[in-house]
One Martini backbone bead per residue (centre of mass of N, CA, C, O) as a GRO file, in nm:
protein
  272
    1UNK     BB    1  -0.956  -0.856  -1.680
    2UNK     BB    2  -0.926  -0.704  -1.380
    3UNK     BB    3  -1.019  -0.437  -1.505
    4UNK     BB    4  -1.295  -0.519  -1.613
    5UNK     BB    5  -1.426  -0.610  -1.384
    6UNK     BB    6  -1.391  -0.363  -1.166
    7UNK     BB    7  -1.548  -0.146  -1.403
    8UNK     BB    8  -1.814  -0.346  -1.392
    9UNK     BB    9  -1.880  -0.337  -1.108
   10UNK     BB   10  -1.912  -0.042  -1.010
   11UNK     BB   11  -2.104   0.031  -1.230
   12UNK     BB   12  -2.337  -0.157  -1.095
   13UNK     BB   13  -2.346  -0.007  -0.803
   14UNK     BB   14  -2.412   0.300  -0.808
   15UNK     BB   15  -2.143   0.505  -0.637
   16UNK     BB   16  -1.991   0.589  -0.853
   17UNK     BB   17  -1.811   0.818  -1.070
   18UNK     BB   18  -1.510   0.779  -1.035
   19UNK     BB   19  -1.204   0.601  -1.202
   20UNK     BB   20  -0.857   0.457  -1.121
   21UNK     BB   21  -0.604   0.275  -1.318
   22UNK     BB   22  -0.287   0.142  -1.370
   23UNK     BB   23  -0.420   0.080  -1.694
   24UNK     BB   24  -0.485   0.346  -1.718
   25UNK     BB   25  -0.412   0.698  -1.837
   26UNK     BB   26  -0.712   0.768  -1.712
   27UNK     BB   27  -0.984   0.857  -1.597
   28UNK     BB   28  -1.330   0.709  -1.558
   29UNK     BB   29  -1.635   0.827  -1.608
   30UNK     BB   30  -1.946   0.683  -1.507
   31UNK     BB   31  -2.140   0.902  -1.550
   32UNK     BB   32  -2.311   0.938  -1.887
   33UNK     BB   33  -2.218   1.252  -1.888
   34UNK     BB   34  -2.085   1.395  -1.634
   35UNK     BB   35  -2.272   1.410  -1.356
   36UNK     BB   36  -2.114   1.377  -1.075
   37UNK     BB   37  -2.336   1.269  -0.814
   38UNK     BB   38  -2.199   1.063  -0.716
   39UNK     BB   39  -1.973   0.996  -0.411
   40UNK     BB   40  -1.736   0.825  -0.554
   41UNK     BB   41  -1.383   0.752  -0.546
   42UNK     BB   42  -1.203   0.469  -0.734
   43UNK     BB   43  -0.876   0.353  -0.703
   44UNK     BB   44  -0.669   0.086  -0.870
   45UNK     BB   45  -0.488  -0.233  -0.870
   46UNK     BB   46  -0.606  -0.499  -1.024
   47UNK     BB   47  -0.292  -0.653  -1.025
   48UNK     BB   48  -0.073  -0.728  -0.823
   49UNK     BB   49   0.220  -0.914  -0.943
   50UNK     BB   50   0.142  -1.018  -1.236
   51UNK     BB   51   0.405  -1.194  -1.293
   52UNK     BB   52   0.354  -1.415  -1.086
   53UNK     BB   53   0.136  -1.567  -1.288
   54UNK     BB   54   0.364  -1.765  -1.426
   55UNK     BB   55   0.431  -1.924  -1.123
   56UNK     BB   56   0.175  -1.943  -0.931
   57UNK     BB   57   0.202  -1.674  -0.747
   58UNK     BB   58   0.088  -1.439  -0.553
   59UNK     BB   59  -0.168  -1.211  -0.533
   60UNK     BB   60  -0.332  -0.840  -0.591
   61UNK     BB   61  -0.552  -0.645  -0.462
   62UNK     BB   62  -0.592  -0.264  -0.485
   63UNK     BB   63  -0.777  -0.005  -0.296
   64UNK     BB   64  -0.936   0.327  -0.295
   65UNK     BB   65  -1.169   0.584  -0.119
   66UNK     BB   66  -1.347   0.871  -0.233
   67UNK     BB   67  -1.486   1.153  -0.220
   68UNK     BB   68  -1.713   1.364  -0.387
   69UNK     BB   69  -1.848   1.654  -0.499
   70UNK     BB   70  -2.145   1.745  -0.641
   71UNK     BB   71  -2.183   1.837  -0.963
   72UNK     BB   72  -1.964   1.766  -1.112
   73UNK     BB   73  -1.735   1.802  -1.371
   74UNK     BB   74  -1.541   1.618  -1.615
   75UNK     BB   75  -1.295   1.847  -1.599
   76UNK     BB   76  -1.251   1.856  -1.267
   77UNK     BB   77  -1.244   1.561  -1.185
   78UNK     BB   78  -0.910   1.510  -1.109
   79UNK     BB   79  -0.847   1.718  -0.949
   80UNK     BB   80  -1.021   1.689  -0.721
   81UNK     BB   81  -0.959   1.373  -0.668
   82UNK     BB   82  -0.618   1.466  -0.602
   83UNK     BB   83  -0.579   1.332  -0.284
   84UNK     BB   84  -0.514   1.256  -0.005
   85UNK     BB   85  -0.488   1.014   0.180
   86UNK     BB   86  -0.640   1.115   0.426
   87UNK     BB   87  -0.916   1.150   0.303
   88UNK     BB   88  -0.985   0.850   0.296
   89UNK     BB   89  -1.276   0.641   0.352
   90UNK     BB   90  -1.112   0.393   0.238
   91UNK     BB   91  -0.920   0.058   0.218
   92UNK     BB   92  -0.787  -0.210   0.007
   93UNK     BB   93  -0.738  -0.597   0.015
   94UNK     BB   94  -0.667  -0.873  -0.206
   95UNK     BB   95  -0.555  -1.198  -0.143
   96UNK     BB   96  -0.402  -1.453  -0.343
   97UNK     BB   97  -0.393  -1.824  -0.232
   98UNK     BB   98  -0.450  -2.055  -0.021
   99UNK     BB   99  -0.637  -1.800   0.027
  100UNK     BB  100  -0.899  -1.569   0.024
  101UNK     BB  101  -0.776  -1.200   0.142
  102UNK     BB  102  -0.989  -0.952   0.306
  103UNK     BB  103  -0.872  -0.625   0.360
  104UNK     BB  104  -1.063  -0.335   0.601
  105UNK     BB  105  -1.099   0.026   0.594
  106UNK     BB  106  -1.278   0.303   0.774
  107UNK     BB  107  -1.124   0.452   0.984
  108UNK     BB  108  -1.176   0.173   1.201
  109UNK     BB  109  -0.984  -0.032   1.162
  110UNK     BB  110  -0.869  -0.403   1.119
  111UNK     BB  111  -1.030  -0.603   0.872
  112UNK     BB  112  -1.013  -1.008   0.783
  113UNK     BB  113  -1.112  -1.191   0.542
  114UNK     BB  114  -1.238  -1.509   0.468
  115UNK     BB  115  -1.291  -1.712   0.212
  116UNK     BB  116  -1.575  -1.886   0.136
  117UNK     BB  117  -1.616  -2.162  -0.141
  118UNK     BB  118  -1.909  -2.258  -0.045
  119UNK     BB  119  -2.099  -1.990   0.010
  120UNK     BB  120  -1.969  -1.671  -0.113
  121UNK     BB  121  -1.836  -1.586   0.174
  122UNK     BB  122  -1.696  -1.359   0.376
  123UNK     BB  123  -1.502  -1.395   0.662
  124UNK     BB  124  -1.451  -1.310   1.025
  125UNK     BB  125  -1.111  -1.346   1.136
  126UNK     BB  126  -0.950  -1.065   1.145
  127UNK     BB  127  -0.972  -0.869   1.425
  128UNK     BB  128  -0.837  -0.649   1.484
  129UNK     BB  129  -0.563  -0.542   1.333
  130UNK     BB  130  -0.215  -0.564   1.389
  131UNK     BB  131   0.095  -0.452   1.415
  132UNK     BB  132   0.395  -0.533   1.506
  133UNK     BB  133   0.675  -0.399   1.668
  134UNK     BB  134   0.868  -0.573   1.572
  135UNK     BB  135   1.029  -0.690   1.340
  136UNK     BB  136   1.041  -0.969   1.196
  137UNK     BB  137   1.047  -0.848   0.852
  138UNK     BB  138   1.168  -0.787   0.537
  139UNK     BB  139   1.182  -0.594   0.240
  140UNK     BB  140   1.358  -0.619  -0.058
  141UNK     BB  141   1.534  -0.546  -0.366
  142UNK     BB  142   1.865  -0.623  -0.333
  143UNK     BB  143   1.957  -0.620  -0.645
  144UNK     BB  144   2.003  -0.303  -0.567
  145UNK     BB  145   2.187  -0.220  -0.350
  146UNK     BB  146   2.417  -0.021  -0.571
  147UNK     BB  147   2.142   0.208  -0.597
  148UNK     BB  148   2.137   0.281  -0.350
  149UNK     BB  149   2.200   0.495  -0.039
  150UNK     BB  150   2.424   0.517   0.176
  151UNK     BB  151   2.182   0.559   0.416
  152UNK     BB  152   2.074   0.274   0.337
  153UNK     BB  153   2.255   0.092   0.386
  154UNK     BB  154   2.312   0.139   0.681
  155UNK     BB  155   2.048   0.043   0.749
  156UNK     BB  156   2.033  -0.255   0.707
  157UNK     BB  157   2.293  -0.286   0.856
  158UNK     BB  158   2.130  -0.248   1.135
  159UNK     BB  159   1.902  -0.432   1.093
  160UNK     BB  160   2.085  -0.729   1.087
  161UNK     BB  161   2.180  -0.700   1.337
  162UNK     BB  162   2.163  -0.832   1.617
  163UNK     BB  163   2.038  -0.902   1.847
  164UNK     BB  164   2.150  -0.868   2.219
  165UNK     BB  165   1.933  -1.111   2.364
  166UNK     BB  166   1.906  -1.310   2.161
  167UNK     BB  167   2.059  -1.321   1.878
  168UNK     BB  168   1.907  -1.305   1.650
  169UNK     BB  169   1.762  -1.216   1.313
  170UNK     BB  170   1.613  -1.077   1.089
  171UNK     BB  171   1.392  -1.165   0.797
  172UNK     BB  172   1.364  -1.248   0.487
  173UNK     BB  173   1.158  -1.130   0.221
  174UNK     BB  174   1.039  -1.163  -0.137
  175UNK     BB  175   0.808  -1.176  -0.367
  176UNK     BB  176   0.686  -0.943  -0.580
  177UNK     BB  177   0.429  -0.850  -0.410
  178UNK     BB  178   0.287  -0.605  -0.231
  179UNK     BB  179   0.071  -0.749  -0.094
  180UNK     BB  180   0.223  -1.025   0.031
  181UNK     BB  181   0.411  -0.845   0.199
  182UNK     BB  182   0.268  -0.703   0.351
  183UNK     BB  183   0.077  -0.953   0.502
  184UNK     BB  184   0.268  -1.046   0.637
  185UNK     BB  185   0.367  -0.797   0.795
  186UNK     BB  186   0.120  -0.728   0.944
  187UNK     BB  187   0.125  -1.018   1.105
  188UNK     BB  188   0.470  -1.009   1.160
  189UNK     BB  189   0.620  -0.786   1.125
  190UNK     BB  190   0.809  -0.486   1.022
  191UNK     BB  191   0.915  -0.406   0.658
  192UNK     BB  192   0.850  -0.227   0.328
  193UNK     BB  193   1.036  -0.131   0.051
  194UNK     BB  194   1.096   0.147  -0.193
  195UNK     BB  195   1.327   0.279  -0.316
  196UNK     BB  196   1.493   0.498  -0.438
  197UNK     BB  197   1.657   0.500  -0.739
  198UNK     BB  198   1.869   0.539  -1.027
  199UNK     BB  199   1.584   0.479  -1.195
  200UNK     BB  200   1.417   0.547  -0.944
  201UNK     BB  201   1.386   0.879  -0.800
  202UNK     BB  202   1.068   0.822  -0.720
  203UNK     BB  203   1.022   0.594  -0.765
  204UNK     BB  204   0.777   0.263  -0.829
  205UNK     BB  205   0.491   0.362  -0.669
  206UNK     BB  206   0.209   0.456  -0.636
  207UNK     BB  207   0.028   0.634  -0.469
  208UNK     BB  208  -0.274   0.606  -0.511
  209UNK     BB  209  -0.303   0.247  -0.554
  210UNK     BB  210  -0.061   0.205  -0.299
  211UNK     BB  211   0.010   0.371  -0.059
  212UNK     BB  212  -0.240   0.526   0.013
  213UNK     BB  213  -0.381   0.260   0.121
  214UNK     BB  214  -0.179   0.125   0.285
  215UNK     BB  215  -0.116   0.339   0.476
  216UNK     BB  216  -0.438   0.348   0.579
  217UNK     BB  217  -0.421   0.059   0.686
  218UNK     BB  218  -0.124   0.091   0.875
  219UNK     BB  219  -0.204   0.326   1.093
  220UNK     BB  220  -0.445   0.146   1.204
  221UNK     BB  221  -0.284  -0.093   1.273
  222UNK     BB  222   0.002   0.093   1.412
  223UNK     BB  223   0.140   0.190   1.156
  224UNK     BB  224   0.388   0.314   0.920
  225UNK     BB  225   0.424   0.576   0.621
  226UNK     BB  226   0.687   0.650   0.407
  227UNK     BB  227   0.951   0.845   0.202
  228UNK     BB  228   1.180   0.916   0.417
  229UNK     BB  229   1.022   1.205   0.521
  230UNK     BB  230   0.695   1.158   0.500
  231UNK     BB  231   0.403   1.102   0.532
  232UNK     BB  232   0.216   0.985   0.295
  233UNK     BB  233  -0.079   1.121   0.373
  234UNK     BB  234   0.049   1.408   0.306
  235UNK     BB  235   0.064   1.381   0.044
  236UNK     BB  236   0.033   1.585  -0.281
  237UNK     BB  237  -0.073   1.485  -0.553
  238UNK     BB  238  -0.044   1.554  -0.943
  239UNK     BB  239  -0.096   1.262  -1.030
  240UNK     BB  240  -0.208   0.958  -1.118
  241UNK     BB  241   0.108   0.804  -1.137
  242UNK     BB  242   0.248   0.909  -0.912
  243UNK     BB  243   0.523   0.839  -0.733
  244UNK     BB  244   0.697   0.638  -0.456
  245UNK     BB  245   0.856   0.599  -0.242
  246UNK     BB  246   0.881   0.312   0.061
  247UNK     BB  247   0.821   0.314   0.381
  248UNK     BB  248   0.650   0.003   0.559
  249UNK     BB  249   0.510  -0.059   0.894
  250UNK     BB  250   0.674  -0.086   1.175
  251UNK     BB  251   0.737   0.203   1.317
  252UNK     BB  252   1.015   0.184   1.484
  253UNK     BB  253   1.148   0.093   1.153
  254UNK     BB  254   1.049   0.380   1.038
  255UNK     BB  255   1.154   0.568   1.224
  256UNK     BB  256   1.460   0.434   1.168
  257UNK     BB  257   1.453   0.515   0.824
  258UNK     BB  258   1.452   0.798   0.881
  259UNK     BB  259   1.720   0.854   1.050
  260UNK     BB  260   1.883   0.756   0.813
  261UNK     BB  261   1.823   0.939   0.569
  262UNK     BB  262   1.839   1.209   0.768
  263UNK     BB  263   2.129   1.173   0.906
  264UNK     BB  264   2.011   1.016   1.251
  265UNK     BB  265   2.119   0.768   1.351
  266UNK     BB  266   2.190   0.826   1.676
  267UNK     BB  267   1.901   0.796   1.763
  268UNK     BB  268   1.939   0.493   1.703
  269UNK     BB  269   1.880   0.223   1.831
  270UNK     BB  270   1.903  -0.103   1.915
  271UNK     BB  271   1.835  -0.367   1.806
  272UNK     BB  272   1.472  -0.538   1.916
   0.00000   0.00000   0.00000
């Protein structure tokens, strides 16, 4: 249903030409012939945790917007399409919960909105919104930790340890909507985690329509994206569903989870 709603929005918009869904196994051009004059295509998953949904537990919505040049056919329409997170020219999210709101970027910072359900308009809550610097949250579906990488193991063990000033301890969540783990993270610092692992080497979430959103998003917010080797915004698509590795949040300890996984632990300062 989910999906069939924003392929029915897109069309009736008409500025997009062409959309890309986690439902869909191909792209799906919008214009009647295939000559597409308009100028978008917009990537998106369009119930992203739905597993949730029966437990009514929170989910959402995630896309990213890309330019696309006019005259297209649409043979061509998929690699033209098949750019760089960096290219994005917007990119967002909708968490639905005990209230539903809207994040989004137009590569100008980031801003909140929240539905007001009496009068039917997403109202500006959250302006300028930074991820705080500090650890806050991990996120991490730690059942998997027997197929972690050495690594990855040892960085764990890092981000657990006790600050030193305070005697704290990171605190974990994971909801298991990458959504819902995600806003949490943005609003209260940490970062989220999808680790390559032995069942799924190349990672388990889309580049298109979950990384490269959500990175573009984290950026702009003050935080970074990799894949444990480079920026994910970096990264250069090669197909629709391509996955990747995912580790997102406050830069920090995206920057300490990059020196544990290559190698360079030593230069990672003591938890702060």
């Amino acid at each position: 249903i989910a999906d069939r709603e924003l392929e029915r929005a897109l069309r009736r918009g008409g500025e997009c030409c062409l959309i890309g869904s986690e439902e869909q196994p191909e792209t799906i051009p919008l214009s009647p012939e295939g000559d597409f004059q308009e100028r978008f295509a917009v990537f998106f998953d369009p119930l992203d945790g739905s597993t949730n949904t029966d437990v009514n537990a929170s989910v959402g919505t995630i896309f990213s917007v890309y330019t696309l040049p006019g005259q297209l056919d649409a043979e061509a329409s998929l690699s033209v399409a098949l750019q760089r997170g960096a290219e994005q020219v917007a990119a967002g999210y909708v968490a639905y919960g005990s209230s539903t709101m809207f994040v989004f970027t137009t590569g100008n910072g980031v801003n909140g909105f929240t539905l007001d359900p009496g009068i039917g308009e997403f109202l500006l809550t959250h302006p300028d919104l930074t991820i705080p610097a500090g650890r806050g949250m991990y996120s991490v579906n730690e059942a998997d930790i027997e197929d972690f990488s050495p690594e990855l193991r040892a960085f764990l063990r890092w981000l657990k340890k006790k600050d030193p000033e305070t005697g704290k301890r990171i605190r974990a969540r994971y909801i298991g909507s990458f959504v819902s783990d995600f806003h949490r993270n943005l609003l209260t610092g940490g970062l989220y985690m999808y680790p390559a692992t032995a069942d799924h080497p190349k990672g388990k979430l889309r580049l298109m329509y979950e990384a490269n959103p959500m990175a573009f998003l984290v950026e702009e917010a003050g935080g970074r994206a990799s894949d444990g080797i480079q920026r994910i915004l970096d990264l250069q698509p090669e197909s629709l569903h391509q996955r990747t590795p995912l580790f997102i949040g406050s830069a920090p300890l995206i920057e300490a989870a990059e020196a544990y996984l290559q190698g360079r632990e030593a230069e990672v300062p003591a938890p702060a």
